[in-house]
Each structure stands twice: as structure tokens, then as C-alpha cells.
Amino acid sequence: MKTDTTERLSLENIAGVHPGGATGPRVDPAALTIGIVHFGIGAFHRAHQAVFTEDAAAATGDTRWGILGVTGRTDSVVRQLQPQDCLYGVLQKGATATALRIVGTVRDVAWPARDSEKVTATLAQGTTHIATLTITEKGYLRAGGSIDLSLPVVQQDLALIGRELDGEGDLPASGSPIGLLVRGLARRFRRGAEPFTVLSCDNLVNNGALTRALVFSLVEALAPGAGRDDLLAWLAASVSFPSSMVDRIAPATTPGDRAEAFALLGLRDEALVVAEPFMQWVIEDDFAGPRPAWELAGAILTTDVTPYERAKLRILNATHTQLAYLGALKGYATIAQAIADPALRSVARRTIDADILPTLDVPFGLNLEEYRDSVLERFTNPNLPHTTLQVGMDGSQKLPARILGTAWDRLNAGHTPAGLALTVAAWITFVASTLQTDGPTLDDPLAARLQRAVGSDDAAVTGPAALVDRFFTLGDVFPPHVSASAAFRAAVVEQLGEVQRLVRTSA
């Protein structure tokens, strides 16, 4: 095998023994047929669901579960994967050991701006049984419990879905992941109406029910008629929307990671992803048709995902978010550096114990205190440079699910959650820091509105209370019942001062 830096990973050169001890795919990629369409083929999916799927295929010999990966707004993942026959490495980095495995479950990749027809046709094939989604919170384009019909991209999707139902061909590209999914479901309905499963894997409470509501609200917005009504009836009878909970830290891949992988493999891998050893997948066992034997790969199949989902979202994701903003404000580049600060670790532990654990039901087989400790320990892994800015992006989308729902539960129980108020205060302070000349860039779909909420030329409205008031008027971030809480509002104002104290305190 050649080891020069110009040769890329591919089916042709992956065979045989790999220098340095990298392991090849656990199934023959060429033997796999596509049975899953995945929307949002970023690093997380490649380090998580694709790995579970390959391990399930290896355990059973079932070759029906190759994946067509659908990218987001750019074709960067297409350009990474296609020249490599869709092979890529997962560089597993523990605190003391590193290992590299090549994954071959992804068999094709598509960019919606160019390949909407390929995605639609694959969703309609009788051999495709499942669509999975990791499109992040903002990809669901929701307003309340329904799809946001005011968005131009949604109106574009509606027009295309209507034309698809009418049997038109040669349609232009779809605009959104949910719109493209529904377009594929509409064609599947026309072509044979075989049962289908849509499985959300995003960090959203009741993600299956949410996805179902958005799909139905989009179809219900079509022009009235037999086609729409028949599609709705088929969706209700033959398409299931199970929920799931996913967990694996997969930080952005660095040039150093690529160099480390090259030393192990001897080939250039432009699609390399990095992950911690830990991975977890809890899936509601509600499938309309066949599925991979994911439980043989370590997934938990259950009748109720909610307790696991809440535990992960409220302990891991909420603490991740808190450490991201406090860490960034204190000058830490990574979560591992932030958790190594005794003051920040103490804050995180106190927030979990006082504000989060009291809101949780104990999932079967899970000790919440042990889970808390394992989460905090996972954050310390120095070989996973998950950056504070990466974790802190899209805060306006993350806070409602990760922080504010828990805050409301504690407020309802008569407790003012100081630790969660501190997280909100840290986020507001972080947003304000992005307006400084040397401040970070605010990566958030509401960036302009958030920064306007910070700035004011009127000295009378620049105090902490006025600042919090302006943020609390952002109704798409703060639900009315939370923003109306005088106790929580006062706590956030008070915690603005605590943020400044923490930021100034040396580790």
C-alpha cells in the first residue's frame, strides 16, 4: 500500500493490513444496498448512527442497511466523501489511548441543491425503509408546534410537494430538509405507499412527536383535495415517527487529527471524524417496517425514550452549554479546559444537583448520580478539543430545550434555579462580548436581533435589569411563562454579576 500524502482512502486501497493498526470496515461496503436516507450527514452522524448501523450489520450479516447521506447547505461533505467511495475514518480518542476504524456504511451522499431528485427517488424505493435526521434544532423550521409557513423556503417546499403529488417530473431543488423529506414521502405514497419510518436523532425533547407534527402541518398546508387527504391518511396509517436519544461527543476535526490518522492508516482521509469512546443510542421501538438490529450493536430499544432523553438533555447538554459560555468568557478555548477550572466545575456540579436532578425521573438501568459524574469526567478528556465556541453556537435555539424548560419545572416547584439563571446570564454576557472589537463572532440564526438587544445609546436603559428585560422580550427564545417570572428575571439579573466574578477569578 502506498503511503504518500496524495493517495486518498478508497475501496481500492483499503484492502489488506493497515500500517499502524487501523481497522477496516466491519462489513463489505460493496455488498451493502441503501435502506436508510440520513438528513444531516455531518461529523456526528458519521461517528454515531453510521457506526451503530455498521456494527449491527456485522452482527447479523444483514446487508440491507447502507446509508444515503444528505448534506446541509453546502456540498463540502460530498466533496470529502465521494472521492473516497464514501469511506471515512473515526478517530476514537480516549484520555490515554487512540484508535482508528474505517466505516463503510455510508454508500452514497447527496447535496439537495443539486441532488433533490436522487434523494426523492431513494425515499420512494421499496428497499428504503427508514429516514433518520440530525439537522440540528434550527433545521426543523418550526413556529410553536408547526412548520413555520411564513418562511419563503417553506412556501417553496409546499409548491414542490404539491407538484410531486400531481406526478410532475423534472422538479427544481427542494429548500429544506423537512420539505425534501415530505416530497420523498409524497412520491413513496404515489409509487406504492409502502410503510416507512422517520427517526429523529436530534437533541430535542420528544423529537419523534415534533417531527411528526411538522410533517403533518406541512402536508395539511397543501391545497385541499383528494391528493392531500389521501396522503394524510397514509401518513397516519403507515408512517411512524419514533423518538430517540443520542450521545457521543464528536468535536471538529483538526489538521493535527488528520496527521494522526494518516500515521495510523497511511492514507489521506478528508472525511475523517473524531469522537470519544463513549456512545449511546436510546430508540423508541415503534417502526413501521424493517430496521437494523441496532440493539446488537449496543443501542437500547424501549417503549419510552423520555426519561433517558431528559436526563441527557438536562445533564449533559445543559452543562455543556453552561461551560461553553463561562469558559469562552474566561478565555478557555475548549470544554476540557473549562471543566479543569475548579470554580467552573463546582458551578456545573452545583447546577446539576440543585436545579436539574430534582426535575428528572430515573430511567430504567441508569443511576443519575453516576451518570452526572461520568458526564463531568467525559468533559475532561484532553484529547477531545471540543471548543467552547462550537458548543456555544446557536444559543437562541439551544437554550429553550436545554435550559429554560428545566428552569420552568423548578419554578413550578417553588424553587428559583440560580445555576440555570447563571447559564442564561452567561449567554447574555457572551452575546454582549461579540460586539467588542476583539470579541468572538456570534454564530446564531438570531445574531442580529440578539446583538440589537445588547446595544443601546440611551444610558438610562443600559443597566443589568434593562438588559435582561430586552432579552426576555425575545419570544422565540423565552417562552411567555418563563419571561413572565419575576423571580427568574431577578435571578438572571443577579447572576450577571456572578458571571463577572467567575470570569475575573483565576483558576
Short mmCIF file of N, CA, C and O in Angstrom, two decimals, residues 135-144 148 151 202-205 210 313 317 321 325 391-405 427 431 442-447 449-450 474-479:
data_model
loop_
_atom_site.label_atom_id
_atom_site.label_comp_id
_atom_site.label_asym_id
_atom_site.label_seq_id
_atom_site.Cartn_x
_atom_site.Cartn_y
_atom_site.Cartn_z
N ILE A 135 -30.44 17.28 11.89
CA ILE A 135 -30.46 18.55 11.17
C ILE A 135 -30.34 19.74 12.12
O ILE A 135 -30.48 20.88 11.68
N THR A 136 -30.09 19.48 13.40
CA THR A 136 -29.97 20.46 14.47
C THR A 136 -31.30 21.16 14.73
O THR A 136 -32.24 21.07 13.92
N GLU A 137 -31.38 21.86 15.84
CA GLU A 137 -32.63 22.49 16.23
C GLU A 137 -33.18 23.41 15.15
O GLU A 137 -34.37 23.40 14.83
N LYS A 138 -32.30 24.21 14.53
CA LYS A 138 -32.79 25.21 13.58
C LYS A 138 -33.26 24.59 12.27
O LYS A 138 -33.98 25.25 11.51
N GLY A 139 -32.90 23.34 12.00
CA GLY A 139 -33.32 22.70 10.75
C GLY A 139 -34.78 22.32 10.70
O GLY A 139 -35.29 21.97 9.65
N TYR A 140 -35.47 22.41 11.86
CA TYR A 140 -36.86 21.98 11.90
C TYR A 140 -37.83 23.10 11.52
O TYR A 140 -39.02 22.85 11.35
N LEU A 141 -37.33 24.33 11.39
CA LEU A 141 -38.11 25.44 10.83
C LEU A 141 -39.49 25.54 11.45
O LEU A 141 -40.50 25.66 10.77
N ARG A 142 -39.52 25.50 12.78
CA ARG A 142 -40.83 25.45 13.43
C ARG A 142 -41.18 26.79 14.08
O ARG A 142 -40.32 27.57 14.45
N ALA A 143 -42.48 27.01 14.19
CA ALA A 143 -43.02 28.13 14.95
C ALA A 143 -44.07 27.53 15.87
O ALA A 143 -45.14 27.12 15.42
N GLY A 144 -43.75 27.41 17.16
CA GLY A 144 -44.63 26.66 18.04
C GLY A 144 -44.53 25.19 17.71
O GLY A 144 -43.45 24.63 17.58
N ASP A 148 -43.09 26.52 10.18
CA ASP A 148 -43.28 27.96 10.03
C ASP A 148 -43.63 28.28 8.59
O ASP A 148 -42.75 28.43 7.73
N LEU A 151 -42.10 31.25 6.20
CA LEU A 151 -40.77 31.27 5.61
C LEU A 151 -40.84 31.02 4.10
O LEU A 151 -41.52 30.09 3.66
N ASP A 202 -32.08 14.19 16.77
CA ASP A 202 -31.61 15.49 17.23
C ASP A 202 -31.88 15.67 18.72
O ASP A 202 -32.75 15.01 19.30
N ASN A 203 -31.13 16.59 19.32
CA ASN A 203 -31.25 16.86 20.76
C ASN A 203 -32.47 17.73 21.03
O ASN A 203 -32.36 18.90 21.39
N LEU A 204 -33.64 17.14 20.86
CA LEU A 204 -34.91 17.82 21.09
C LEU A 204 -35.81 16.90 21.89
O LEU A 204 -35.87 15.70 21.63
N VAL A 205 -36.49 17.46 22.87
CA VAL A 205 -37.41 16.67 23.67
C VAL A 205 -38.54 16.17 22.78
O VAL A 205 -39.09 16.91 21.97
N LEU A 210 -42.38 15.73 17.64
CA LEU A 210 -42.17 17.02 16.99
C LEU A 210 -42.05 16.86 15.48
O LEU A 210 -42.69 17.59 14.71
N LEU A 313 -30.38 15.45 27.95
CA LEU A 313 -30.54 16.84 27.54
C LEU A 313 -30.28 17.78 28.70
O LEU A 313 -29.61 18.81 28.55
N ASN A 317 -26.24 18.08 28.00
CA ASN A 317 -26.31 19.22 27.08
C ASN A 317 -26.39 20.55 27.82
O ASN A 317 -25.77 21.53 27.41
N THR A 321 -23.53 23.48 27.64
CA THR A 321 -23.85 24.85 27.27
C THR A 321 -23.34 25.83 28.32
O THR A 321 -22.75 26.87 27.99
N TYR A 325 -20.27 28.86 27.58
CA TYR A 325 -20.32 30.31 27.69
C TYR A 325 -19.39 30.82 28.79
O TYR A 325 -18.65 31.79 28.57
N VAL A 391 -19.53 24.61 20.84
CA VAL A 391 -20.65 24.19 21.69
C VAL A 391 -21.62 25.35 21.91
O VAL A 391 -22.83 25.16 22.02
N GLY A 392 -21.09 26.58 21.94
CA GLY A 392 -21.93 27.73 22.23
C GLY A 392 -22.69 28.29 21.04
O GLY A 392 -23.52 29.18 21.23
N MET A 393 -22.44 27.79 19.83
CA MET A 393 -23.15 28.33 18.67
C MET A 393 -24.64 28.01 18.74
O MET A 393 -25.07 27.06 19.40
N ASP A 394 -25.44 28.85 18.10
CA ASP A 394 -26.90 28.67 18.02
C ASP A 394 -27.55 28.67 19.40
O ASP A 394 -28.49 27.93 19.67
N GLY A 395 -27.06 29.52 20.29
CA GLY A 395 -27.60 29.55 21.65
C GLY A 395 -29.08 29.84 21.71
O GLY A 395 -29.79 29.30 22.56
N SER A 396 -29.58 30.70 20.83
CA SER A 396 -31.01 31.04 20.86
C SER A 396 -31.87 29.82 20.59
O SER A 396 -33.03 29.77 21.01
N GLN A 397 -31.33 28.83 19.86
CA GLN A 397 -32.07 27.61 19.56
C GLN A 397 -31.91 26.58 20.67
O GLN A 397 -32.79 25.76 20.89
N LYS A 398 -30.78 26.61 21.34
CA LYS A 398 -30.47 25.58 22.34
C LYS A 398 -31.05 25.88 23.72
O LYS A 398 -31.46 24.97 24.44
N LEU A 399 -31.07 27.16 24.11
CA LEU A 399 -31.50 27.49 25.46
C LEU A 399 -32.92 27.04 25.79
O LEU A 399 -33.16 26.54 26.89
N PRO A 400 -33.89 27.21 24.88
CA PRO A 400 -35.25 26.78 25.25
C PRO A 400 -35.33 25.31 25.65
O PRO A 400 -35.99 24.97 26.64
N ALA A 401 -34.67 24.42 24.91
CA ALA A 401 -34.75 22.99 25.22
C ALA A 401 -33.82 22.58 26.34
O ALA A 401 -34.18 21.76 27.19
N ARG A 402 -32.62 23.17 26.38
CA ARG A 402 -31.61 22.70 27.32
C ARG A 402 -31.68 23.36 28.68
O ARG A 402 -31.26 22.77 29.68
N ILE A 403 -32.19 24.58 28.75
CA ILE A 403 -32.13 25.35 29.99
C ILE A 403 -33.51 25.78 30.47
O ILE A 403 -33.88 25.56 31.63
N LEU A 404 -34.29 26.40 29.59
CA LEU A 404 -35.49 27.09 30.04
C LEU A 404 -36.62 26.15 30.44
O LEU A 404 -37.40 26.47 31.34
N GLY A 405 -36.72 24.98 29.79
CA GLY A 405 -37.72 24.01 30.21
C GLY A 405 -37.47 23.51 31.61
O GLY A 405 -38.39 23.37 32.44
N TRP A 427 -24.86 33.42 28.85
CA TRP A 427 -25.18 33.54 27.42
C TRP A 427 -25.35 35.00 27.02
O TRP A 427 -24.80 35.46 26.01
N VAL A 431 -23.09 37.02 24.36
CA VAL A 431 -23.61 37.77 23.21
C VAL A 431 -23.05 39.19 23.23
O VAL A 431 -22.61 39.71 22.19
N LEU A 442 -20.53 35.94 16.67
CA LEU A 442 -21.75 35.33 17.17
C LEU A 442 -22.36 34.46 16.07
O LEU A 442 -22.89 34.98 15.09
N ASP A 443 -22.27 33.16 16.23
CA ASP A 443 -22.80 32.21 15.26
C ASP A 443 -24.18 31.76 15.74
O ASP A 443 -24.31 30.85 16.56
N ASP A 444 -25.21 32.45 15.26
CA ASP A 444 -26.57 32.20 15.74
C ASP A 444 -27.54 32.70 14.68
O ASP A 444 -27.32 33.76 14.09
N PRO A 445 -28.62 31.96 14.41
CA PRO A 445 -29.57 32.43 13.39
C PRO A 445 -30.25 33.74 13.77
O PRO A 445 -30.77 34.45 12.91
N LEU A 446 -30.25 34.10 15.07
CA LEU A 446 -30.85 35.35 15.51
C LEU A 446 -29.78 36.38 15.88
O LEU A 446 -30.03 37.29 16.67
N ALA A 447 -28.59 36.24 15.32
CA ALA A 447 -27.45 37.05 15.74
C ALA A 447 -27.76 38.55 15.73
O ALA A 447 -27.47 39.27 16.70
N ARG A 449 -30.59 40.22 15.88
CA ARG A 449 -31.57 40.61 16.90
C ARG A 449 -30.97 40.53 18.30
O ARG A 449 -31.24 41.39 19.15
N LEU A 450 -30.15 39.51 18.54
CA LEU A 450 -29.53 39.37 19.85
C LEU A 450 -28.59 40.53 20.12
O LEU A 450 -28.56 41.09 21.22
N LEU A 474 -37.59 38.55 23.78
CA LEU A 474 -37.39 37.72 22.59
C LEU A 474 -38.25 36.47 22.72
O LEU A 474 -37.84 35.46 23.29
N GLY A 475 -39.45 36.54 22.19
CA GLY A 475 -40.42 35.47 22.40
C GLY A 475 -40.04 34.15 21.77
O GLY A 475 -40.53 33.10 22.21
N ASP A 476 -39.19 34.13 20.73
CA ASP A 476 -38.80 32.86 20.14
C ASP A 476 -37.65 32.23 20.90
O ASP A 476 -37.20 31.14 20.53
N VAL A 477 -37.16 32.89 21.96
CA VAL A 477 -36.18 32.28 22.85
C VAL A 477 -36.82 31.98 24.20
O VAL A 477 -36.75 30.85 24.71
N PHE A 478 -37.46 32.98 24.80
CA PHE A 478 -38.03 32.85 26.13
C PHE A 478 -39.54 32.65 26.04
O PHE A 478 -40.26 33.56 25.64
N PRO A 479 -40.04 31.47 26.43
CA PRO A 479 -41.49 31.25 26.43
C PRO A 479 -42.16 32.24 27.38
O PRO A 479 -41.56 32.66 28.37
#
